Amino acid sequence: MKVLVAVKRVIDANVKVRVKADGTGVETTNVKMSMNPFDEIGIEEAIRLKEAGKATEVIALSAGVQQCQETLRTALAMGADRGILIQTDAELQPLAVAKLFKAVVEKEQPQLVILGKQAIDDDCNQTGQMLSTLLGWAQGTFASKLEPNGDSLTVTREVDGGLETVALKMPAVITTDLRLNEPRYASLPNIMKAKKKPIETLTPDELGVDVSPRLKTLKVVEPPPRKSGVRVSSVAELVDKLRNEAKVI
Amino acid sequence: MSVLVVAEHDNTNLKPATLNAVTAAAKLGDVAVLVAGSNCHGVAEAAAKIGGVAKVLLADDPAYEHRLAENLAALVAKLAPGFTHVLATATSAGKNVMPRVAALLDVAQISDISAVEGADTFVRPIYAGNALATVQSSDPIKVITVRATGFDPAPAEGGSAAIETVDPAGDSGLSQFVGQALSKSERPELTSARVIISGGRGMQSGENFHLLEKVADKLGAAVGASRAAVDAGFVPNDYQVGQTGKIVAPELYIAVGISGAIQHLAGMKDSKVIVAINKDEDAPILQVADYSLVADLFQAVPELAAELEK
Ligand SMILES: Cc1cc2nc3c(=O)[nH]c(=O)nc-3n(C[C@H](O)[C@H](O)[C@H](O)COP(=O)(O)OP(=O)(O)OC[C@H]3O[C@@H](n4cnc5c(N)ncnc54)[C@H](O)[C@@H]3O)c2cc1C
Ligand SMILES: Nc1ncnc2c1ncn2[C@@H]1O[C@H](COP(=O)(O)O)[C@@H](O)[C@H]1O
């Protein structure tokens, strides 16, 4: 089974994001970029499937600017076999990404496609579901456990009330949740080896996909700050404040 | 303009977040509510009573028993052309199905809106709530998920909408429901609780969450957690509050042994009153707390339970 895994280049989860003064977006110059954490989980899962003899090849896929190469190299260093970059400077929204990925799926014919449940920059939580729909495939979103068995895939999903298990017809699209696995760090020898693994570059034009955005961002602002609070020195004082000042208990 | 709200329910009860989605929808036009499920007539009757709802569409069919996204999206997309907007709650159920609806209609989805600025313009948090984006859609049908904390709930009683039956759209055969393990609790649901007490890695074990439960009993509170507490196996996944967990905004949020990482703050910083109990006076949670107590939680939390007795 061939597994395709989406990896998005995003501002690192530990960076304190700043809104640009002109309200057009957030500051990205000189900011540390990393692989979207949910996509690290996706790569890890695919590699584990390969190590378990269930997957034959793991392909990492990214869409965006030329620097997404670095994100793909990270995936290759973790253990993916090869990379595909759909290179463009255009702003990409989830529907456009799903259309690009559909074109790659049609070329590569994987049996399983893994995406993150959510990109931590746009917080959209859409692309996997959209890709699955465009392909006419089943989806297993927010996955915390995968069990492939022949042409069916059992997926445990993290839902608001707890856990849900579904059986999907293969091929299928999965989106990862936090508890699916703990991604490995790439070892130095594997980082060196990854430099020699192939990355193919495609463009939206070559794939015949119109990526024009459907949503226009009119402005981006900082959320209103909370007014500063007070230190209390004892539990008794805390309860008194909650009862008599805040009046919430 | 008319707006379709996809109700969230479990065939017996309407989920409260649906009421917040109705409020968002009412800002956009006449509201119809779709109840798709199996043996769910009672839910349709509850939806018909929501204040401000003009019509209820009922699709009662085994294909919708577990609201599998593949089946439900096909139905919603089939009904969508009669509406200018299609809304659902930004819960795990809504997030699962609505992007499929958008893809079937070849439109963008506007995720997790926290305000309606106009028929095509919405506010949504991005970057874990570090920024608020105002976005404008150029699509003919707007597919939207609604962040419940951005909108008051519509009144559950007072309406008397007509219930209309709609034809189901069939079973895709792509996926099957196998089973579920839902957390059982006598406490209120996290997303609709008036008071929440959450524990983090500082709790050290699942057993120690009993300390929080004692306080929760006194306050009628729900119990939540940070990602670290869930990852460590102290509590189930559905306790997680944050950017990638549940978004909550109770009257009172008490964070115990939680450092206040941006991803946690993203899920609770719109709470009316925030209390933090942490032994580290530099913990970032103290910067968003209205009342902070720098103390060892193993001392402070039992004391809090005792003080509330008084
Ligand atoms: C992609 C991604 C998504 C994430 N999503 C979420 C999310 O949705 N929700 C979420 O919460 N996190 C999320 N996180 C994780 C987040 O970054 C933090 O790692 C996490 O919130 C830390 O949890 P914590 O505060 O419990 O643990 P820690 O940061 O370890 O803090 C523990 C705190 O407990 C205090 N403490 C310890 N012992 C005591 C004691 N005896 N008495 C009093 N205080 C004590 C310490 O001083 C410390 O402040 C996400 C991270 C990533 C990368
Ligand atoms: N430009 C992109 N390149 C690679 N993967 C992407 C891209 N955009 C979205 N994805 C994938 O889709 C997931 C969900 O993204 P989103 O729908 O934007 O929250 C991410 O975790 C990635 O796996």
PDB file of N, CA, C and O in Angstrom, chain A residues 183-241:
ATOM      1  N   PRO A 183       5.433  11.562  17.422  1.00  0.00           N
ATOM      2  CA  PRO A 183       6.396  11.558  16.314  1.00  0.00           C
ATOM      3  C   PRO A 183       7.842  11.467  16.792  1.00  0.00           C
ATOM      4  O   PRO A 183       8.184  11.999  17.844  1.00  0.00           O
ATOM      5  N   ARG A 184       8.663  10.765  16.025  1.00  0.00           N
ATOM      6  CA  ARG A 184      10.086  10.615  16.352  1.00  0.00           C
ATOM      7  C   ARG A 184      10.856  11.853  15.919  1.00  0.00           C
ATOM      8  O   ARG A 184      10.385  12.643  15.094  1.00  0.00           O
ATOM      9  N   TYR A 185      12.032  12.005  16.467  1.00  0.00           N
ATOM     10  CA  TYR A 185      12.963  13.012  15.961  1.00  0.00           C
ATOM     11  C   TYR A 185      13.813  12.339  14.896  1.00  0.00           C
ATOM     12  O   TYR A 185      14.134  11.155  15.003  1.00  0.00           O
ATOM     13  N   ALA A 186      14.197  13.107  13.889  1.00  0.00           N
ATOM     14  CA  ALA A 186      15.070  12.558  12.853  1.00  0.00           C
ATOM     15  C   ALA A 186      16.485  12.440  13.408  1.00  0.00           C
ATOM     16  O   ALA A 186      16.970  13.361  14.056  1.00  0.00           O
ATOM     17  N   SER A 187      17.119  11.299  13.190  1.00  0.00           N
ATOM     18  CA  SER A 187      18.504  11.129  13.649  1.00  0.00           C
ATOM     19  C   SER A 187      19.454  11.804  12.654  1.00  0.00           C
ATOM     20  O   SER A 187      19.084  12.030  11.496  1.00  0.00           O
ATOM     21  N   LEU A 188      20.634  12.119  13.107  1.00  0.00           N
ATOM     22  CA  LEU A 188      21.589  12.803  12.233  1.00  0.00           C
ATOM     23  C   LEU A 188      21.873  11.999  10.956  1.00  0.00           C
ATOM     24  O   LEU A 188      21.806  12.561   9.854  1.00  0.00           O
ATOM     25  N   PRO A 189      22.170  10.695  11.073  1.00  0.00           N
ATOM     26  CA  PRO A 189      22.399   9.930   9.833  1.00  0.00           C
ATOM     27  C   PRO A 189      21.196   9.990   8.884  1.00  0.00           C
ATOM     28  O   PRO A 189      21.370  10.104   7.670  1.00  0.00           O
ATOM     29  N   ASN A 190      19.998   9.977   9.458  1.00  0.00           N
ATOM     30  CA  ASN A 190      18.815  10.041   8.585  1.00  0.00           C
ATOM     31  C   ASN A 190      18.647  11.417   7.953  1.00  0.00           C
ATOM     32  O   ASN A 190      18.118  11.535   6.850  1.00  0.00           O
ATOM     33  N   ILE A 191      19.085  12.451   8.665  1.00  0.00           N
ATOM     34  CA  ILE A 191      19.034  13.795   8.079  1.00  0.00           C
ATOM     35  C   ILE A 191      19.981  13.846   6.878  1.00  0.00           C
ATOM     36  O   ILE A 191      19.645  14.387   5.820  1.00  0.00           O
ATOM     37  N   MET A 192      21.159  13.228   7.028  1.00  0.00           N
ATOM     38  CA  MET A 192      22.116  13.187   5.917  1.00  0.00           C
ATOM     39  C   MET A 192      21.532  12.395   4.745  1.00  0.00           C
ATOM     40  O   MET A 192      21.571  12.842   3.603  1.00  0.00           O
ATOM     41  N   LYS A 193      20.981  11.244   5.067  1.00  0.00           N
ATOM     42  CA  LYS A 193      20.406  10.389   4.003  1.00  0.00           C
ATOM     43  C   LYS A 193      19.283  11.104   3.253  1.00  0.00           C
ATOM     44  O   LYS A 193      19.117  10.933   2.044  1.00  0.00           O
ATOM     45  N   ALA A 194      18.529  11.914   3.993  1.00  0.00           N
ATOM     46  CA  ALA A 194      17.360  12.571   3.398  1.00  0.00           C
ATOM     47  C   ALA A 194      17.763  13.530   2.289  1.00  0.00           C
ATOM     48  O   ALA A 194      16.987  13.805   1.372  1.00  0.00           O
ATOM     49  N   LYS A 195      18.996  14.037   2.381  1.00  0.00           N
ATOM     50  CA  LYS A 195      19.453  15.001   1.367  1.00  0.00           C
ATOM     51  C   LYS A 195      19.487  14.364  -0.022  1.00  0.00           C
ATOM     52  O   LYS A 195      19.421  15.062  -1.023  1.00  0.00           O
ATOM     53  N   LYS A 196      19.640  13.049  -0.048  1.00  0.00           N
ATOM     54  CA  LYS A 196      19.740  12.366  -1.356  1.00  0.00           C
ATOM     55  C   LYS A 196      18.387  11.852  -1.852  1.00  0.00           C
ATOM     56  O   LYS A 196      18.281  11.382  -2.974  1.00  0.00           O
ATOM     57  N   LYS A 197      17.362  11.940  -1.001  1.00  0.00           N
ATOM     58  CA  LYS A 197      16.058  11.425  -1.453  1.00  0.00           C
ATOM     59  C   LYS A 197      15.432  12.422  -2.436  1.00  0.00           C
ATOM     60  O   LYS A 197      15.609  13.630  -2.298  1.00  0.00           O
ATOM     61  N   PRO A 198      14.687  11.907  -3.413  1.00  0.00           N
ATOM     62  CA  PRO A 198      14.164  12.799  -4.456  1.00  0.00           C
ATOM     63  C   PRO A 198      12.952  13.641  -4.015  1.00  0.00           C
ATOM     64  O   PRO A 198      12.095  13.166  -3.275  1.00  0.00           O
ATOM     65  N   ILE A 199      12.936  14.882  -4.480  1.00  0.00           N
ATOM     66  CA  ILE A 199      11.747  15.735  -4.345  1.00  0.00           C
ATOM     67  C   ILE A 199      11.354  16.195  -5.752  1.00  0.00           C
ATOM     68  O   ILE A 199      12.155  16.812  -6.453  1.00  0.00           O
ATOM     69  N   GLU A 200      10.142  15.875  -6.146  1.00  0.00           N
ATOM     70  CA  GLU A 200       9.636  16.277  -7.459  1.00  0.00           C
ATOM     71  C   GLU A 200       8.894  17.603  -7.290  1.00  0.00           C
ATOM     72  O   GLU A 200       8.194  17.799  -6.297  1.00  0.00           O
ATOM     73  N   THR A 201       9.071  18.501  -8.248  1.00  0.00           N
ATOM     74  CA  THR A 201       8.357  19.779  -8.157  1.00  0.00           C
ATOM     75  C   THR A 201       7.317  19.885  -9.271  1.00  0.00           C
ATOM     76  O   THR A 201       7.606  19.611 -10.438  1.00  0.00           O
ATOM     77  N   LEU A 202       6.107  20.253  -8.886  1.00  0.00           N
ATOM     78  CA  LEU A 202       5.010  20.448  -9.841  1.00  0.00           C
ATOM     79  C   LEU A 202       4.470  21.865  -9.645  1.00  0.00           C
ATOM     80  O   LEU A 202       4.822  22.525  -8.670  1.00  0.00           O
ATOM     81  N   THR A 203       3.598  22.288 -10.544  1.00  0.00           N
ATOM     82  CA  THR A 203       2.957  23.595 -10.354  1.00  0.00           C
ATOM     83  C   THR A 203       1.439  23.420 -10.483  1.00  0.00           C
ATOM     84  O   THR A 203       0.983  22.454 -11.106  1.00  0.00           O
ATOM     85  N   PRO A 204       0.674  24.358  -9.933  1.00  0.00           N
ATOM     86  CA  PRO A 204      -0.781  24.288 -10.089  1.00  0.00           C
ATOM     87  C   PRO A 204      -1.178  24.231 -11.574  1.00  0.00           C
ATOM     88  O   PRO A 204      -2.103  23.502 -11.939  1.00  0.00           O
ATOM     89  N   ASP A 205      -0.462  24.986 -12.429  1.00  0.00           N
ATOM     90  CA  ASP A 205      -0.770  24.977 -13.867  1.00  0.00           C
ATOM     91  C   ASP A 205      -0.608  23.586 -14.457  1.00  0.00           C
ATOM     92  O   ASP A 205      -1.461  23.110 -15.204  1.00  0.00           O
ATOM     93  N   GLU A 206       0.525  22.952 -14.110  1.00  0.00           N
ATOM     94  CA  GLU A 206       0.760  21.597 -14.628  1.00  0.00           C
ATOM     95  C   GLU A 206      -0.349  20.640 -14.189  1.00  0.00           C
ATOM     96  O   GLU A 206      -0.675  19.697 -14.899  1.00  0.00           O
ATOM     97  N   LEU A 207      -0.878  20.889 -12.997  1.00  0.00           N
ATOM     98  CA  LEU A 207      -1.935  20.007 -12.483  1.00  0.00           C
ATOM     99  C   LEU A 207      -3.315  20.453 -12.969  1.00  0.00           C
ATOM    100  O   LEU A 207      -4.325  19.801 -12.694  1.00  0.00           O
ATOM    101  N   GLY A 208      -3.361  21.596 -13.673  1.00  0.00           N
ATOM    102  CA  GLY A 208      -4.623  22.094 -14.219  1.00  0.00           C
ATOM    103  C   GLY A 208      -5.605  22.558 -13.161  1.00  0.00           C
ATOM    104  O   GLY A 208      -6.816  22.405 -13.319  1.00  0.00           O
ATOM    105  N   VAL A 209      -5.078  23.139 -12.076  1.00  0.00           N
ATOM    106  CA  VAL A 209      -5.972  23.563 -10.983  1.00  0.00           C
ATOM    107  C   VAL A 209      -5.963  25.083 -10.830  1.00  0.00           C
ATOM    108  O   VAL A 209      -4.910  25.712 -10.766  1.00  0.00           O
ATOM    109  N   ASP A 210      -7.160  25.654 -10.778  1.00  0.00           N
ATOM    110  CA  ASP A 210      -7.319  27.082 -10.512  1.00  0.00           C
ATOM    111  C   ASP A 210      -7.308  27.274  -8.995  1.00  0.00           C
ATOM    112  O   ASP A 210      -8.186  26.759  -8.309  1.00  0.00           O
ATOM    113  N   VAL A 211      -6.305  27.978  -8.482  1.00  0.00           N
ATOM    114  CA  VAL A 211      -6.191  28.107  -7.022  1.00  0.00           C
ATOM    115  C   VAL A 211      -6.702  29.446  -6.493  1.00  0.00           C
ATOM    116  O   VAL A 211      -6.471  29.787  -5.334  1.00  0.00           O
ATOM    117  N   SER A 212      -7.425  30.198  -7.323  1.00  0.00           N
ATOM    118  CA  SER A 212      -7.890  31.523  -6.874  1.00  0.00           C
ATOM    119  C   SER A 212      -8.617  31.423  -5.541  1.00  0.00           C
ATOM    120  O   SER A 212      -9.499  30.588  -5.373  1.00  0.00           O
ATOM    121  N   PRO A 213      -8.255  32.308  -4.587  1.00  0.00           N
ATOM    122  CA  PRO A 213      -8.917  32.280  -3.279  1.00  0.00           C
ATOM    123  C   PRO A 213     -10.402  32.647  -3.389  1.00  0.00           C
ATOM    124  O   PRO A 213     -10.776  33.471  -4.219  1.00  0.00           O
ATOM    125  N   ARG A 214     -11.223  32.011  -2.571  1.00  0.00           N
ATOM    126  CA  ARG A 214     -12.660  32.330  -2.533  1.00  0.00           C
ATOM    127  C   ARG A 214     -12.969  33.287  -1.394  1.00  0.00           C
ATOM    128  O   ARG A 214     -14.020  33.910  -1.363  1.00  0.00           O
ATOM    129  N   LEU A 215     -12.040  33.357  -0.435  1.00  0.00           N
ATOM    130  CA  LEU A 215     -12.252  34.253   0.701  1.00  0.00           C
ATOM    131  C   LEU A 215     -11.211  35.359   0.621  1.00  0.00           C
ATOM    132  O   LEU A 215     -10.033  35.092   0.388  1.00  0.00           O
ATOM    133  N   LYS A 216     -11.685  36.589   0.828  1.00  0.00           N
ATOM    134  CA  LYS A 216     -10.762  37.710   0.843  1.00  0.00           C
ATOM    135  C   LYS A 216     -10.604  38.140   2.294  1.00  0.00           C
ATOM    136  O   LYS A 216     -11.604  38.326   2.998  1.00  0.00           O
ATOM    137  N   THR A 217      -9.360  38.296   2.733  1.00  0.00           N
ATOM    138  CA  THR A 217      -9.139  38.773   4.092  1.00  0.00           C
ATOM    139  C   THR A 217      -9.177  40.290   4.082  1.00  0.00           C
ATOM    140  O   THR A 217      -8.352  40.930   3.434  1.00  0.00           O
ATOM    141  N   LEU A 218     -10.155  40.855   4.759  1.00  0.00           N
ATOM    142  CA  LEU A 218     -10.294  42.317   4.765  1.00  0.00           C
ATOM    143  C   LEU A 218      -9.363  42.937   5.790  1.00  0.00           C
ATOM    144  O   LEU A 218      -8.771  43.970   5.561  1.00  0.00           O
ATOM    145  N   LYS A 219      -9.251  42.297   6.949  1.00  0.00           N
ATOM    146  CA  LYS A 219      -8.291  42.794   7.937  1.00  0.00           C
ATOM    147  C   LYS A 219      -7.984  41.732   8.976  1.00  0.00           C
ATOM    148  O   LYS A 219      -8.759  40.791   9.179  1.00  0.00           O
ATOM    149  N   VAL A 220      -6.827  41.908   9.612  1.00  0.00           N
ATOM    150  CA  VAL A 220      -6.419  41.011  10.690  1.00  0.00           C
ATOM    151  C   VAL A 220      -6.037  41.891  11.877  1.00  0.00           C
ATOM    152  O   VAL A 220      -5.222  42.802  11.738  1.00  0.00           O
ATOM    153  N   VAL A 221      -6.663  41.645  13.014  1.00  0.00           N
ATOM    154  CA  VAL A 221      -6.375  42.472  14.196  1.00  0.00           C
ATOM    155  C   VAL A 221      -6.036  41.582  15.389  1.00  0.00           C
ATOM    156  O   VAL A 221      -6.309  40.386  15.382  1.00  0.00           O
ATOM    157  N   GLU A 222      -5.442  42.207  16.385  1.00  0.00           N
ATOM    158  CA  GLU A 222      -5.196  41.488  17.631  1.00  0.00           C
ATOM    159  C   GLU A 222      -6.488  41.398  18.424  1.00  0.00           C
ATOM    160  O   GLU A 222      -7.292  42.326  18.394  1.00  0.00           O
ATOM    161  N   PRO A 223      -6.687  40.306  19.141  1.00  0.00           N
ATOM    162  CA  PRO A 223      -7.884  40.243  19.982  1.00  0.00           C
ATOM    163  C   PRO A 223      -7.760  41.263  21.112  1.00  0.00           C
ATOM    164  O   PRO A 223      -6.644  41.620  21.505  1.00  0.00           O
ATOM    165  N   PRO A 224      -8.896  41.738  21.629  1.00  0.00           N
ATOM    166  CA  PRO A 224      -8.815  42.697  22.731  1.00  0.00           C
ATOM    167  C   PRO A 224      -8.098  42.069  23.928  1.00  0.00           C
ATOM    168  O   PRO A 224      -8.338  40.902  24.236  1.00  0.00           O
ATOM    169  N   PRO A 225      -7.194  42.820  24.590  1.00  0.00           N
ATOM    170  CA  PRO A 225      -6.480  42.243  25.735  1.00  0.00           C
ATOM    171  C   PRO A 225      -7.414  42.105  26.931  1.00  0.00           C
ATOM    172  O   PRO A 225      -8.405  42.822  27.037  1.00  0.00           O
ATOM    173  N   ARG A 226      -7.085  41.162  27.817  1.00  0.00           N
ATOM    174  CA  ARG A 226      -7.850  41.059  29.065  1.00  0.00           C
ATOM    175  C   ARG A 226      -7.294  42.085  30.035  1.00  0.00           C
ATOM    176  O   ARG A 226      -6.100  42.331  30.062  1.00  0.00           O
ATOM    177  N   LYS A 227      -8.178  42.658  30.844  1.00  0.00           N
ATOM    178  CA  LYS A 227      -7.656  43.605  31.830  1.00  0.00           C
ATOM    179  C   LYS A 227      -6.900  42.817  32.913  1.00  0.00           C
ATOM    180  O   LYS A 227      -7.238  41.671  33.211  1.00  0.00           O
ATOM    181  N   SER A 228      -5.869  43.473  33.447  1.00  0.00           N
ATOM    182  CA  SER A 228      -4.997  42.710  34.332  1.00  0.00           C
ATOM    183  C   SER A 228      -5.708  42.378  35.642  1.00  0.00           C
ATOM    184  O   SER A 228      -6.550  43.124  36.129  1.00  0.00           O
ATOM    185  N   GLY A 229      -5.332  41.242  36.184  1.00  0.00           N
ATOM    186  CA  GLY A 229      -6.024  40.735  37.363  1.00  0.00           C
ATOM    187  C   GLY A 229      -5.269  41.013  38.649  1.00  0.00           C
ATOM    188  O   GLY A 229      -4.335  41.809  38.671  1.00  0.00           O
ATOM    189  N   VAL A 230      -5.686  40.370  39.707  1.00  0.00           N
ATOM    190  CA  VAL A 230      -5.042  40.577  41.007  1.00  0.00           C
ATOM    191  C   VAL A 230      -4.542  39.255  41.589  1.00  0.00           C
ATOM    192  O   VAL A 230      -5.064  38.194  41.276  1.00  0.00           O
ATOM    193  N   ARG A 231      -3.522  39.373  42.438  1.00  0.00           N
ATOM    194  CA  ARG A 231      -3.024  38.227  43.201  1.00  0.00           C
ATOM    195  C   ARG A 231      -3.817  38.139  44.485  1.00  0.00           C
ATOM    196  O   ARG A 231      -4.007  39.163  45.144  1.00  0.00           O
ATOM    197  N   VAL A 232      -4.238  36.974  44.844  1.00  0.00           N
ATOM    198  CA  VAL A 232      -4.842  36.803  46.155  1.00  0.00           C
ATOM    199  C   VAL A 232      -3.866  36.019  47.024  1.00  0.00           C
ATOM    200  O   VAL A 232      -3.047  35.259  46.502  1.00  0.00           O
ATOM    201  N   SER A 233      -3.933  36.218  48.323  1.00  0.00           N
ATOM    202  CA  SER A 233      -2.908  35.614  49.168  1.00  0.00           C
ATOM    203  C   SER A 233      -3.390  34.357  49.875  1.00  0.00           C
ATOM    204  O   SER A 233      -2.603  33.641  50.469  1.00  0.00           O
ATOM    205  N   SER A 234      -4.695  34.089  49.773  1.00  0.00           N
ATOM    206  CA  SER A 234      -5.181  32.877  50.438  1.00  0.00           C
ATOM    207  C   SER A 234      -6.434  32.367  49.733  1.00  0.00           C
ATOM    208  O   SER A 234      -7.079  33.102  48.975  1.00  0.00           O
ATOM    209  N   VAL A 235      -6.766  31.122  50.022  1.00  0.00           N
ATOM    210  CA  VAL A 235      -7.982  30.538  49.465  1.00  0.00           C
ATOM    211  C   VAL A 235      -9.209  31.295  49.975  1.00  0.00           C
ATOM    212  O   VAL A 235     -10.156  31.544  49.224  1.00  0.00           O
ATOM    213  N   ALA A 236      -9.169  31.693  51.244  1.00  0.00           N
ATOM    214  CA  ALA A 236     -10.311  32.420  51.814  1.00  0.00           C
ATOM    215  C   ALA A 236     -10.541  33.732  51.065  1.00  0.00           C
ATOM    216  O   ALA A 236     -11.682  34.089  50.735  1.00  0.00           O
ATOM    217  N   GLU A 237      -9.449  34.417  50.732  1.00  0.00           N
ATOM    218  CA  GLU A 237      -9.585  35.682  50.007  1.00  0.00           C
ATOM    219  C   GLU A 237     -10.142  35.423  48.601  1.00  0.00           C
ATOM    220  O   GLU A 237     -10.995  36.168  48.109  1.00  0.00           O
ATOM    221  N   LEU A 238      -9.655  34.335  47.986  1.00  0.00           N
ATOM    222  CA  LEU A 238     -10.134  33.981  46.645  1.00  0.00           C
ATOM    223  C   LEU A 238     -11.646  33.765  46.649  1.00  0.00           C
ATOM    224  O   LEU A 238     -12.377  34.339  45.828  1.00  0.00           O
ATOM    225  N   VAL A 239     -12.115  32.974  47.611  1.00  0.00           N
ATOM    226  CA  VAL A 239     -13.548  32.664  47.667  1.00  0.00           C
ATOM    227  C   VAL A 239     -14.356  33.929  47.954  1.00  0.00           C
ATOM    228  O   VAL A 239     -15.410  34.162  47.346  1.00  0.00           O
ATOM    229  N   ASP A 240     -13.822  34.762  48.809  1.00  0.00           N
ATOM    230  CA  ASP A 240     -14.497  36.027  49.113  1.00  0.00           C
ATOM    231  C   ASP A 240     -14.640  36.878  47.852  1.00  0.00           C
ATOM    232  O   ASP A 240     -15.706  37.420  47.563  1.00  0.00           O
ATOM    233  N   LYS A 241     -13.550  36.994  47.086  1.00  0.00           N
ATOM    234  CA  LYS A 241     -13.591  37.799  45.844  1.00  0.00           C
ATOM    235  C   LYS A 241     -14.590  37.217  44.850  1.00  0.00           C
ATOM    236  O   LYS A 241     -15.330  37.950  44.190  1.00  0.00           O
TER     237      LYS A 241
END
